[in-house]
Amino acid sequence: MRESRRARLILGTLLTAALVILTVDHRLGGSSPFGPLRTAGAWLFGAVEQTAGSVTRPIGELLGAYANAPGARDEIQRLEAENARLRTALIAGRIDAARSEELRRMLGLAGRGGYKIVTANVIARRGSPGFEEAVQIDAGTADGIRPEMTVLNGDGLIGRVVSAAAGTATVVLISDRGSATGARLEGGQEIGVVHGVGDNGRLVQFRLLDSTAPLAPGSRIVSFGSQHGTPYVPGVPIGAIERVEATPGELTRVAFARPFARLSALDVVGVVVRAPERDPRDSVLPPRPQPKKEAVRPPRRDTLVRPERDARDAALRGRDATDAVRSPARDSTVDTPEQDLGERYPGEERSPGRDSARAEVDPGGEPEGAEVAPDRGQGETGRESGGAVRPPARDPGDTRSPERDPRSARTPGGESRDSVRSPARDQGDGGRSRGEGGR
Amino acid sequence: MTGVLIVLATVLVQVIMVNRVALPGGATPDLVVLAVIGVAMARGPAAGAVIGFCAGLLVDVMPPTAHLLGHYAFVLAIVGYLAGRGLGTPVTTVMLCVVIAPLLAAGLGGLISDPRVTVGTLTDQVPLTIAYTLILSPIVMWLYNRGTRPGYAT
C-alpha cells in the first residue's frame, strides 16, 4: 500500500512536470527555455541517427524491397513493356522522318520538273544471283503504272519500269548493263548515251556523241527524254561526270559519271506517270555549290586558267615581297636567281610534267588537266607543230593564255627531267615577267 | 540500468529503422511503447512511471521532432505507471496499455489543439498503429514470462 502511494506520488509529480513542460513549450513557442534541450538532443541523436542510419539503411531498404516485392515485379514488367514500346516508337519515328525527308525532296524535284509522280517503296532488289540490276516497287497497274515509265527519287534518275503487275512493278536501274538512256550535258546541246556498267550503280558510263565537245569532270548530265516521254522523261538529273576516258581515234568520247541517286540504297522512289508539257531542261538540277559553279561552267577554259595563274601570281608576289626584303634589285638580275628559283619553286616549274603524268593515271584529278589529257596522250603532233595544230576542243578558250601553250606543248614529250625543266623555267620566267607586266 | 538501455536502443531503432519501413497503410508499430510496457511490468509502477517519463522526453527531443516537448513524456509516464501496476493478467496489461497509449497521445494532442490530430487520424492512423503494435506485443509477453521465472536477472 505504501509502495502504491509512493508510486502514485511519483506518477503525479511526473505528470505535473510533463504538463508544465508542455504548457511552457506551448505558450512560449520559439523562445521556449527548452530550446537548448531540443538543440542538444538534435545534435546528439542526429549524429547517432546518422551513423546508425548509414549502417542500417541497407537493411531498411531490404525490408522495403521485400515489402514491395510483388508490386515491384509487376512494375518491372510494366516498365519493360513500356520501354520496348517506346523504343519501337522511337525507331519508327526515325524511319518515318527519313522517309518523309526523301519524299519531300522527291516532291521538290517533281515539282521543279513538272512531273506527275506516283510514290512507291522499294520492296525487293535483285541480288547477286543474276546479272540484272533491278528492284521491285510496291506500286503497280492499280496505281496507274505502266511499263516503260521513268522512275526517279529525290536525287535523280533511277531507271524505268519494265513490267508492272497489279500491285508491284519491276524497275531496271540505269546501272544495269542492258540499260541505255539518252542524256544531255548540262548547259549545252551535247547529247550522249548513259550505259550501265553494273558495279552496283557506283558509276555509269556516259558516251558523248560528239568527240570534239568539251567534257570535263564535274559537269552534270540530265536525261534527254524519249519520244512522248517513254521510257524516259526529259530533264531528270542523272549524275556528275567523274572522270573522262582517253579515247584517241574514236568517234565518241567516253566518261564515267557518278549517279546522283544512290542506286545501292533505294527506299522511296517515284514513278513519273505523266511527262511534263515541255522539257524542263536544266531546271531540275539542284543548285550547284557556289565555288564549284565557277570552276566548271561551259566557257571554262578562262575561268579554269585564272585561279591557277592567280595562285602563281600570288606565289610570285610572295617571292617578290621576300626578294624586296632581301635585295630590291632582284628583277634586273634574272640569271643569278635561276637556280635558287628552281629549288624554291620546283612544283611550279614541274607542273606541266606532273599534269601529264596525272592525266594518264587519273584524268579525273583536275578539270583542266583531264581535258587536255587526250591531247597530251597523242602529244607528238602538238609537240611538232606547237599550239597551232591542237585539237579544236582546246582552241576556243585559248586566247587568254598564250604563254601556257608552248610550255604545255613542249614539256610532256620530254624524256629527261633536265630537258623538261630548262625550257619550262625559261617559260616560267617569261610568264612571270609578262604576268607582272600585265598587272 | 538494463531497462534504460533497452528503452534507449528501442527509441533509436524506432526512429532509424522502423519508421522508414513502408508498411501497408502508412502506419508503423510503436516499439517504444512496448519497451516501456515491458520494463515497467518488470520494475513496478514507480520505476515504470519514471522510465516512461524519460523515454517520452527522449522521444520528444529525438529528431525529427515537431511536436511539443512533454507530449510523449506525459503519455508514456501514464503508460509506464499502468503497466507497472498491472491491469489483470500480463496479457491484458500489455494489450490495454498498447491500446491506451496512442489514444492518450491523440487525446492530449486534441487538448493542446495540435492541428495534426484530426478525426481522420483517430479513424485511420491510430487503429493501424494499435494493430501493428499488438502484432508485435507477444514478444514483450514472452520476455516478461521468461523474466518472472527464476534465473532472470533484472
Coordinates of C-alpha atoms in Angstrom, one line a residue:
Chain A
M1 CA 0.0 0.0 0.0
R2 CA 2.8 2.3 0.9
E3 CA 4.6 1.3 -2.3
S4 CA 1.5 2.1 -4.3
R5 CA 1.1 5.5 -2.7
R6 CA 4.7 6.3 -3.4
A7 CA 4.2 5.2 -7.0
R8 CA 1.1 7.4 -7.3
L9 CA 3.1 10.3 -5.9
I10 CA 5.8 9.8 -8.4
L11 CA 3.3 9.5 -11.2
G12 CA 1.6 12.7 -10.1
T13 CA 4.8 14.6 -9.9
L14 CA 5.9 13.3 -13.3
L15 CA 2.6 14.1 -14.9
T16 CA 2.6 17.6 -13.4
A17 CA 6.2 18.0 -14.7
A18 CA 5.1 16.8 -18.2
L19 CA 2.2 19.2 -18.2
V20 CA 4.3 22.1 -17.1
I21 CA 6.9 21.4 -19.7
L22 CA 4.1 21.0 -22.3
T23 CA 2.5 24.2 -21.3
V24 CA 5.6 26.2 -21.2
D25 CA 6.7 24.9 -24.5
H26 CA 3.3 25.5 -26.0
R27 CA 3.0 29.0 -24.6
L28 CA 6.4 30.4 -25.3
G29 CA 6.8 28.7 -28.7
G30 CA 10.1 29.7 -30.3
S31 CA 11.6 31.3 -27.2
S32 CA 10.9 28.2 -25.1
P33 CA 13.6 27.6 -22.4
F34 CA 13.7 24.0 -23.6
G35 CA 15.1 25.1 -26.9
P36 CA 18.7 24.3 -25.9
L37 CA 17.5 20.9 -24.7
R38 CA 15.9 20.3 -28.1
T39 CA 19.1 21.5 -29.9
A40 CA 21.3 19.3 -27.8
G41 CA 19.0 16.4 -28.4
A42 CA 19.0 17.1 -32.1
W43 CA 22.8 17.4 -32.2
L44 CA 23.4 14.2 -30.2
F45 CA 20.8 12.0 -31.5
G46 CA 21.2 13.4 -35.0
A47 CA 24.8 12.2 -35.0
V48 CA 23.7 8.8 -33.7
E49 CA 21.0 8.5 -36.2
Q50 CA 23.3 9.4 -39.0
T51 CA 25.8 6.8 -38.0
A52 CA 23.3 4.2 -37.3
G53 CA 21.3 5.1 -40.4
S54 CA 24.2 4.6 -42.7
V55 CA 24.7 1.2 -41.2
T56 CA 21.1 0.1 -41.1
R57 CA 19.8 1.8 -44.3
P58 CA 20.6 -1.2 -46.5
I59 CA 18.6 -3.3 -44.0
G60 CA 15.7 -0.9 -44.2
E61 CA 15.9 -0.9 -47.9
L62 CA 16.0 -4.6 -48.0
L63 CA 12.9 -4.8 -45.8
G64 CA 11.2 -2.3 -48.0
A65 CA 12.2 -4.3 -51.1
Y66 CA 10.7 -7.4 -49.5
A67 CA 7.6 -5.5 -48.6
N68 CA 7.2 -4.2 -52.1
A69 CA 8.4 -7.3 -53.9
P70 CA 5.1 -8.4 -55.5
G71 CA 4.4 -4.9 -56.7
A72 CA 7.9 -4.4 -57.9
R73 CA 7.8 -7.4 -60.2
D74 CA 4.6 -6.1 -61.8
E75 CA 6.3 -2.7 -62.0
I76 CA 9.3 -4.1 -63.7
Q77 CA 7.2 -6.0 -66.2
R78 CA 5.2 -2.9 -66.9
L79 CA 8.3 -0.8 -67.4
E80 CA 9.9 -3.3 -69.7
A81 CA 6.8 -3.5 -71.8
E82 CA 6.6 0.3 -71.9
N83 CA 10.3 0.5 -72.7
A84 CA 10.0 -1.8 -75.6
R85 CA 7.0 0.1 -76.9
L86 CA 8.8 3.4 -76.6
R87 CA 11.9 2.1 -78.3
T88 CA 9.8 0.8 -81.2
A89 CA 8.0 4.0 -81.5
L90 CA 11.3 5.9 -81.5
I91 CA 12.8 3.8 -84.3
A92 CA 9.6 4.0 -86.2
G93 CA 9.6 7.8 -85.8
R94 CA 13.2 8.0 -87.0
I95 CA 12.4 5.9 -90.1
D96 CA 9.4 8.0 -90.7
A97 CA 11.4 11.1 -90.5
A98 CA 13.9 9.8 -93.0
R99 CA 11.2 8.7 -95.4
S100 CA 9.4 12.0 -95.0
E101 CA 12.6 13.8 -95.9
E102 CA 13.1 11.6 -99.0
L103 CA 9.5 12.1 -100.1
R104 CA 9.9 15.9 -99.6
R105 CA 13.0 16.0 -101.8
M106 CA 11.4 13.9 -104.4
L107 CA 8.3 16.0 -104.5
G108 CA 10.5 19.1 -104.8
L109 CA 12.3 17.5 -107.8
A110 CA 9.0 16.5 -109.4
G111 CA 7.7 20.0 -108.8
R112 CA 10.7 21.6 -110.5
G113 CA 10.4 19.4 -113.5
G114 CA 6.6 19.4 -113.7
Y115 CA 6.5 15.6 -113.5
K116 CA 3.4 13.9 -112.1
I117 CA 4.6 11.1 -110.0
V118 CA 3.3 8.1 -108.0
T119 CA 5.4 7.4 -105.0
A120 CA 6.4 3.8 -104.2
N121 CA 8.7 1.9 -101.9
V122 CA 11.4 -0.4 -103.0
I123 CA 10.5 -3.8 -101.6
A124 CA 13.0 -6.1 -103.1
R125 CA 16.2 -6.0 -105.0
R126 CA 17.8 -8.4 -107.4
G127 CA 20.8 -9.8 -105.6
S128 CA 23.9 -11.4 -106.7
P129 CA 22.3 -14.5 -108.3
G130 CA 21.5 -12.7 -111.6
F131 CA 23.1 -10.2 -113.9
E132 CA 20.5 -7.6 -114.0
E133 CA 20.2 -4.7 -111.6
A134 CA 16.6 -4.4 -110.9
V135 CA 14.3 -3.6 -108.0
Q136 CA 10.7 -4.3 -107.2
I137 CA 8.4 -1.5 -106.1
D138 CA 5.1 -1.7 -104.3
A139 CA 3.0 0.1 -106.8
G140 CA 1.6 -1.4 -109.9
T141 CA -1.1 -1.0 -112.6
A142 CA -3.7 -0.3 -109.9
D143 CA -1.8 2.9 -109.2
G144 CA -1.6 3.8 -112.9
I145 CA 1.9 2.4 -113.5
R146 CA 2.6 1.0 -116.9
P147 CA 5.7 -0.5 -118.4
E148 CA 8.2 2.0 -119.8
M149 CA 7.8 4.7 -117.3
T150 CA 10.6 6.7 -115.7
V151 CA 11.5 6.1 -112.1
L152 CA 13.3 8.7 -110.1
N153 CA 13.8 9.7 -106.5
G154 CA 14.7 12.9 -104.8
D155 CA 18.3 12.8 -106.1
G156 CA 17.9 11.9 -109.7
L157 CA 17.1 9.2 -112.3
I158 CA 16.9 5.6 -111.1
G159 CA 15.6 3.6 -114.1
R160 CA 12.5 2.6 -115.9
V161 CA 9.6 0.3 -115.3
V162 CA 9.9 -2.9 -117.4
S163 CA 6.9 -4.8 -116.2
A164 CA 4.0 -3.9 -113.9
A165 CA 1.7 -6.2 -112.1
A166 CA -1.4 -5.2 -110.2
G167 CA 0.3 -4.2 -107.0
T168 CA 4.0 -4.3 -107.9
A169 CA 6.3 -3.3 -110.7
T170 CA 9.8 -4.2 -111.7
V171 CA 12.3 -1.4 -112.3
V172 CA 15.5 -1.8 -114.2
L173 CA 18.1 0.6 -112.9
I174 CA 20.3 2.8 -115.1
S175 CA 23.3 0.9 -113.8
D176 CA 22.0 -2.3 -115.5
R177 CA 24.3 -3.3 -118.2
G178 CA 21.4 -3.6 -120.6
S179 CA 20.1 -0.1 -119.9
A180 CA 20.7 2.8 -122.3
T181 CA 19.5 6.2 -121.5
G182 CA 19.6 9.3 -123.6
A183 CA 21.4 12.1 -121.8
R184 CA 22.4 15.6 -122.3
L185 CA 25.2 17.7 -120.9
E186 CA 24.1 20.5 -118.6
G187 CA 24.0 23.9 -120.2
G188 CA 24.5 22.7 -123.7
Q189 CA 23.1 20.8 -126.6
E190 CA 25.7 18.0 -126.5
I191 CA 23.9 14.7 -126.2
G192 CA 25.1 11.2 -125.4
V193 CA 24.0 7.9 -124.0
V194 CA 24.3 6.6 -120.5
H195 CA 25.0 2.9 -120.2
G196 CA 25.1 0.9 -117.0
V197 CA 28.3 -0.8 -116.1
G198 CA 27.0 -2.9 -113.2
D199 CA 29.2 -2.3 -110.2
N200 CA 26.1 -1.7 -108.0
G201 CA 25.5 1.6 -109.6
R202 CA 28.5 3.3 -108.3
L203 CA 29.3 4.6 -111.8
V204 CA 27.6 4.7 -115.1
Q205 CA 29.2 5.2 -118.5
F206 CA 28.4 8.3 -120.5
R207 CA 29.2 8.2 -124.2
L208 CA 29.3 11.6 -125.7
L209 CA 28.4 11.5 -129.4
D210 CA 30.4 14.5 -130.4
S211 CA 34.0 13.6 -129.7
T212 CA 35.1 17.3 -130.0
A213 CA 32.7 18.7 -127.5
P214 CA 34.2 19.8 -124.2
L215 CA 33.7 17.4 -121.5
A216 CA 35.1 17.8 -118.0
P217 CA 34.7 16.1 -114.7
G218 CA 32.1 17.9 -112.6
S219 CA 29.8 18.7 -115.4
R220 CA 26.4 17.2 -114.9
I221 CA 24.1 15.3 -117.1
V222 CA 20.4 15.2 -117.3
S223 CA 18.1 12.8 -119.2
F224 CA 17.5 13.8 -122.8
G225 CA 14.0 12.4 -122.9
S226 CA 12.4 9.9 -125.3
Q227 CA 9.6 10.3 -127.7
H228 CA 6.4 11.0 -125.7
G229 CA 8.3 10.7 -122.6
T230 CA 8.6 6.9 -122.9
P231 CA 10.5 5.4 -121.3
Y232 CA 12.4 8.4 -120.1
V233 CA 11.1 11.9 -119.5
P234 CA 13.4 14.8 -120.1
G235 CA 15.3 16.8 -117.6
V236 CA 15.8 14.3 -114.8
P237 CA 19.3 14.7 -113.3
I238 CA 21.4 11.6 -113.9
G239 CA 24.8 12.3 -112.4
A240 CA 28.0 14.2 -112.5
I241 CA 31.0 13.3 -114.7
E242 CA 33.7 11.9 -112.5
R243 CA 36.4 11.0 -115.0
V244 CA 36.9 11.3 -118.7
E245 CA 38.5 8.4 -120.6
A246 CA 41.1 9.0 -123.1
T247 CA 39.8 7.5 -126.3
P248 CA 42.1 8.5 -129.1
G249 CA 40.8 8.0 -132.5
E250 CA 37.3 7.1 -131.5
L251 CA 34.2 8.8 -132.8
T252 CA 32.7 9.3 -129.3
R253 CA 34.1 10.3 -126.0
V254 CA 33.6 8.2 -123.0
A255 CA 33.3 9.4 -119.5
F256 CA 32.2 7.9 -116.3
A257 CA 29.6 9.6 -114.2
R258 CA 28.5 9.1 -110.6
P259 CA 24.8 8.9 -110.4
F260 CA 23.1 11.4 -108.2
A261 CA 20.8 8.8 -106.8
R262 CA 22.5 6.2 -104.6
L263 CA 21.3 3.2 -106.6
S264 CA 22.5 0.7 -104.0
A265 CA 20.4 2.3 -101.2
L266 CA 17.0 3.0 -102.6
D267 CA 13.9 3.4 -100.5
V268 CA 11.3 5.9 -101.6
V269 CA 11.0 6.3 -105.4
G270 CA 8.6 8.0 -107.7
V271 CA 7.2 6.8 -111.0
V272 CA 6.5 9.5 -113.5
V273 CA 3.0 8.8 -114.7
R274 CA 2.8 11.9 -116.9
A275 CA 5.6 13.7 -118.6
P276 CA 5.9 17.5 -118.3
E277 CA 4.4 19.5 -121.1
R278 CA 7.7 20.9 -122.1
D279 CA 11.3 19.9 -121.5
P280 CA 12.4 21.4 -118.1
R281 CA 16.0 21.5 -119.5
D282 CA 18.4 22.1 -116.6
S283 CA 15.9 23.5 -114.2
V284 CA 15.6 20.2 -112.3
L285 CA 19.2 20.1 -111.4
P286 CA 19.9 21.1 -107.8
P287 CA 21.7 24.4 -107.4
R288 CA 25.4 24.0 -107.6
P289 CA 27.6 24.8 -104.6
Q290 CA 29.0 28.2 -105.2
P291 CA 32.8 27.6 -105.6
K292 CA 32.3 24.7 -107.9
K293 CA 30.0 26.7 -110.1
E294 CA 32.7 28.9 -111.4
A295 CA 35.1 26.2 -112.0
V296 CA 33.0 24.0 -114.3
R297 CA 31.0 26.4 -116.4
P298 CA 31.0 25.7 -120.2
P299 CA 33.3 28.5 -121.2
R300 CA 35.5 27.0 -118.6
R301 CA 38.9 27.5 -120.1
D302 CA 39.2 31.1 -118.9
T303 CA 37.8 30.6 -115.5
L304 CA 39.9 27.5 -115.1
V305 CA 43.1 29.1 -116.0
R306 CA 42.6 32.1 -113.9
P307 CA 42.8 30.6 -110.5
E308 CA 46.0 28.8 -111.4
R309 CA 47.5 32.0 -112.7
D310 CA 46.3 33.8 -109.7
A311 CA 47.8 31.3 -107.4
R312 CA 51.1 31.5 -109.3
D313 CA 50.9 35.3 -109.2
A314 CA 50.3 35.2 -105.5
A315 CA 53.4 33.0 -105.2
L316 CA 55.3 35.3 -107.3
R317 CA 54.0 38.2 -105.3
G318 CA 55.1 36.5 -102.2
R319 CA 58.5 35.8 -103.7
D320 CA 58.8 39.4 -104.9
A321 CA 58.0 40.5 -101.4
T322 CA 60.7 38.4 -99.9
D323 CA 63.1 39.5 -102.6
A324 CA 62.2 43.0 -101.9
V325 CA 63.3 42.5 -98.4
R326 CA 66.5 40.7 -99.4
S327 CA 67.6 42.7 -102.4
P328 CA 65.4 45.2 -104.2
A329 CA 67.2 44.9 -107.5
R330 CA 66.4 41.2 -107.9
D331 CA 64.3 41.7 -111.0
S332 CA 67.1 43.1 -113.1
T333 CA 69.4 40.1 -112.4
V334 CA 67.3 37.3 -113.8
D335 CA 70.1 34.8 -114.4
T336 CA 71.5 34.7 -111.0
P337 CA 68.5 33.6 -109.0
E338 CA 67.7 30.9 -111.6
Q339 CA 69.0 28.1 -109.6
D340 CA 67.5 29.5 -106.5
L341 CA 64.2 29.9 -108.2
G342 CA 64.2 26.3 -109.4
E343 CA 64.8 25.0 -106.0
R344 CA 62.4 27.1 -104.2
Y345 CA 59.5 26.7 -106.6
P346 CA 60.0 23.3 -108.1
G347 CA 56.4 22.5 -108.2
E348 CA 55.6 25.4 -110.4
E349 CA 58.2 24.5 -112.9
R350 CA 57.4 20.9 -113.0
S351 CA 53.7 21.3 -113.0
P352 CA 53.1 20.5 -116.7
G353 CA 55.1 17.3 -116.5
R354 CA 53.2 16.3 -113.4
D355 CA 49.9 17.2 -115.0
S356 CA 50.6 14.9 -117.9
A357 CA 51.6 12.1 -115.6
R358 CA 48.4 12.5 -113.7
A359 CA 46.3 12.8 -116.8
E360 CA 47.5 9.3 -117.8
V361 CA 46.9 7.7 -114.4
D362 CA 43.8 9.5 -113.3
P363 CA 42.3 12.0 -115.7
G364 CA 39.7 13.0 -113.1
G365 CA 42.1 14.8 -110.9
E366 CA 41.6 18.3 -112.2
P367 CA 39.2 19.5 -114.8
E368 CA 41.8 21.3 -116.8
G369 CA 44.3 18.5 -116.8
A370 CA 41.7 16.0 -117.8
E371 CA 40.5 18.0 -120.7
V372 CA 44.0 18.3 -122.0
A373 CA 44.6 14.6 -121.4
P374 CA 43.7 13.3 -124.9
D375 CA 45.9 15.9 -126.5
R376 CA 48.8 15.0 -124.3
G377 CA 48.3 11.4 -124.9
Q378 CA 49.0 11.9 -128.6
G379 CA 51.4 14.7 -127.8
E380 CA 53.5 14.1 -130.9
T381 CA 51.6 16.3 -133.2
G382 CA 51.3 19.0 -130.6
R383 CA 55.0 19.0 -130.0
E384 CA 55.9 19.1 -133.6
S385 CA 53.7 22.0 -134.6
G386 CA 53.3 23.9 -131.4
G387 CA 50.0 25.2 -130.3
A388 CA 48.7 25.7 -133.8
V389 CA 47.5 22.2 -134.6
R390 CA 45.9 21.5 -131.3
P391 CA 42.5 19.8 -131.4
P392 CA 39.6 22.2 -131.7
A393 CA 38.5 21.4 -128.2
R394 CA 41.3 23.4 -126.8
D395 CA 41.1 26.3 -129.2
P396 CA 38.1 28.4 -128.3
G397 CA 39.2 29.4 -124.9
D398 CA 42.9 29.5 -125.5
T399 CA 43.2 33.1 -126.5
R400 CA 43.8 34.2 -123.0
S401 CA 46.7 32.1 -122.2
P402 CA 49.3 32.1 -124.9
E403 CA 52.2 31.8 -122.5
R404 CA 50.9 28.4 -121.4
D405 CA 50.8 26.8 -124.8
P406 CA 54.5 26.4 -125.7
R407 CA 55.2 25.0 -122.3
S408 CA 52.4 22.5 -122.3
A409 CA 53.2 21.5 -125.8
R410 CA 56.8 21.1 -125.3
T411 CA 57.1 19.6 -121.9
P412 CA 55.1 16.4 -121.9
G413 CA 57.2 14.7 -124.5
G414 CA 60.5 15.4 -122.8
E415 CA 62.2 12.3 -121.5
S416 CA 64.7 13.6 -119.0
R417 CA 63.8 15.9 -116.2
D418 CA 66.5 18.5 -117.1
S419 CA 65.5 18.8 -120.7
V420 CA 62.0 19.4 -119.5
R421 CA 62.9 21.8 -116.8
S422 CA 65.1 24.2 -118.6
P423 CA 62.7 25.4 -121.2
A424 CA 60.0 25.3 -118.7
R425 CA 61.9 27.5 -116.5
D426 CA 62.5 29.9 -119.2
Q427 CA 58.9 30.0 -120.0
G428 CA 58.0 30.3 -116.4
D429 CA 60.2 33.4 -116.1
G430 CA 58.8 34.8 -119.2
G431 CA 55.4 34.1 -117.9
R432 CA 56.3 35.8 -114.8
S433 CA 57.6 38.9 -116.3
R434 CA 54.6 39.0 -118.6
G435 CA 52.3 38.5 -115.8
E436 CA 53.9 41.3 -113.9
G437 CA 53.7 43.5 -116.9
G438 CA 50.1 42.7 -117.2
R439 CA 49.5 43.5 -113.6
Chain B
M1 CA 20.1 0.1 -16.0
T2 CA 19.2 -2.7 -18.4
G3 CA 15.8 -1.1 -18.7
V4 CA 17.2 2.3 -19.6
L5 CA 19.5 0.8 -22.2
I6 CA 16.6 -1.2 -23.6
V7 CA 14.4 1.9 -23.9
L8 CA 17.3 3.9 -25.4
A9 CA 18.0 1.3 -28.0
T10 CA 14.3 0.9 -28.8
V11 CA 13.9 4.6 -29.3
L12 CA 16.8 4.7 -31.8
V13 CA 15.7 1.6 -33.6
Q14 CA 12.2 3.1 -33.8
V15 CA 13.4 6.3 -35.4
I16 CA 16.1 4.9 -37.6
M17 CA 14.6 1.7 -38.9
V18 CA 11.0 1.0 -38.1
N19 CA 9.7 4.4 -39.2
R20 CA 11.4 4.0 -42.5
V21 CA 9.8 0.7 -43.5
A22 CA 6.8 1.5 -45.7
L23 CA 4.2 -0.9 -44.4
P24 CA 0.8 -1.0 -46.0
G25 CA -1.4 1.7 -44.6
G26 CA 1.3 4.1 -43.8
A27 CA 1.5 3.3 -40.1
T28 CA 4.3 1.7 -38.1
P29 CA 4.3 -0.3 -34.9
D30 CA 5.3 1.7 -31.8
L31 CA 8.2 -0.2 -30.3
V32 CA 8.9 2.5 -27.6
V33 CA 5.5 1.8 -26.0
L34 CA 6.2 -1.9 -26.0
A35 CA 9.6 -1.4 -24.4
V36 CA 8.2 0.9 -21.7
I37 CA 5.5 -1.6 -21.0
G38 CA 7.9 -4.4 -20.7
V39 CA 10.4 -2.6 -18.5
A40 CA 7.5 -1.2 -16.3
M41 CA 5.9 -4.6 -15.9
A42 CA 9.3 -5.9 -14.6
R43 CA 10.0 -3.0 -12.3
G44 CA 6.7 -1.9 -10.9
P45 CA 4.7 1.3 -11.1
A46 CA 7.1 3.9 -9.7
A47 CA 10.1 2.8 -11.8
G48 CA 7.7 2.3 -14.7
A49 CA 6.4 5.9 -14.5
V50 CA 10.0 7.3 -14.3
I51 CA 11.2 5.2 -17.2
G52 CA 8.1 6.1 -19.2
F53 CA 8.6 9.8 -18.5
C54 CA 12.3 9.6 -19.5
A55 CA 11.5 7.6 -22.6
G56 CA 8.8 10.1 -23.5
L57 CA 11.2 13.0 -23.1
L58 CA 13.7 11.2 -25.2
V59 CA 11.1 10.7 -27.9
D60 CA 10.2 14.3 -27.7
V61 CA 13.7 15.5 -28.1
M62 CA 14.9 12.9 -30.6
P63 CA 15.0 14.5 -34.1
P64 CA 13.0 14.6 -36.3
T65 CA 10.5 16.2 -33.9
A66 CA 7.9 18.9 -34.5
H67 CA 5.6 18.4 -31.6
L68 CA 5.7 20.0 -28.2
L69 CA 8.1 18.9 -25.6
G70 CA 6.5 16.8 -22.9
H71 CA 3.8 15.3 -25.0
Y72 CA 5.0 11.8 -25.0
A73 CA 6.6 12.2 -21.6
F74 CA 3.1 12.6 -20.2
V75 CA 1.6 9.7 -22.2
L76 CA 4.4 7.3 -21.5
A77 CA 4.6 8.2 -17.8
I78 CA 0.9 7.1 -17.5
V79 CA 1.5 4.0 -19.6
G80 CA 4.5 3.1 -17.5
Y81 CA 2.6 3.5 -14.3
L82 CA -0.3 1.5 -15.5
A83 CA 1.9 -1.3 -16.9
G84 CA 3.9 -1.4 -13.6
R85 CA 0.7 -1.6 -11.6
G86 CA -0.7 -4.3 -13.7
L87 CA -4.2 -4.5 -15.2
G88 CA -5.3 -8.1 -14.6
T89 CA -3.1 -10.7 -16.3
P90 CA 0.1 -9.7 -18.1
V91 CA -1.6 -10.3 -21.5
T92 CA -4.4 -7.9 -20.8
T93 CA -1.9 -5.4 -19.3
V94 CA 0.1 -5.3 -22.4
M95 CA -2.9 -5.2 -24.7
L96 CA -4.7 -2.4 -22.8
C97 CA -1.5 -0.4 -22.5
V98 CA -0.9 -0.7 -26.2
V99 CA -4.4 0.5 -26.9
I100 CA -4.3 3.3 -24.4
A101 CA -1.0 4.8 -25.5
P102 CA -2.0 6.2 -28.9
L103 CA -5.4 7.2 -27.7
L104 CA -3.9 9.1 -24.9
A105 CA -1.4 10.8 -27.2
A106 CA -4.2 11.7 -29.6
G107 CA -6.3 13.0 -26.7
L108 CA -3.5 15.1 -25.4
G109 CA -2.9 16.5 -28.8
G110 CA -6.5 17.3 -29.1
L111 CA -6.4 19.1 -25.7
I112 CA -3.5 21.3 -26.8
S113 CA -5.2 21.8 -30.1
D114 CA -2.5 20.1 -32.2
P115 CA -3.5 20.6 -35.8
R116 CA -2.2 17.2 -36.7
V117 CA -4.8 15.4 -34.6
T118 CA -8.0 15.1 -36.5
V119 CA -10.8 12.7 -36.8
G120 CA -9.0 11.2 -39.8
T121 CA -6.0 10.5 -37.5
L122 CA -8.2 8.8 -35.0
T123 CA -10.0 6.6 -37.5
D124 CA -7.1 5.7 -39.8
Q125 CA -3.7 6.0 -38.2
V126 CA -4.4 5.2 -34.6
P127 CA -6.1 1.9 -35.2
L128 CA -3.4 0.8 -37.6
T129 CA -0.7 1.7 -35.2
I130 CA -2.5 -0.2 -32.4
A131 CA -2.9 -3.2 -34.7
Y132 CA 0.8 -3.3 -35.7
T133 CA 1.9 -2.8 -32.1
L134 CA -0.4 -5.6 -31.0
I135 CA 1.1 -7.9 -33.6
L136 CA 4.5 -7.3 -32.0
S137 CA 3.3 -7.4 -28.4
P138 CA 3.7 -11.2 -27.9
I139 CA 7.4 -10.5 -27.8
V140 CA 7.0 -8.5 -24.7
M141 CA 4.7 -11.1 -23.1
W142 CA 7.2 -13.8 -23.9
L143 CA 10.1 -11.8 -22.4
Y144 CA 8.0 -11.0 -19.3
N145 CA 7.2 -14.6 -18.8
R146 CA 10.8 -15.5 -19.1
G147 CA 11.7 -12.7 -16.7
T148 CA 9.3 -13.9 -13.9
R149 CA 10.9 -17.3 -14.0
P150 CA 13.8 -17.7 -11.5
G151 CA 17.2 -17.1 -13.0
Y152 CA 16.3 -14.0 -15.0
A153 CA 18.5 -11.1 -13.8
T154 CA 16.7 -7.8 -13.8

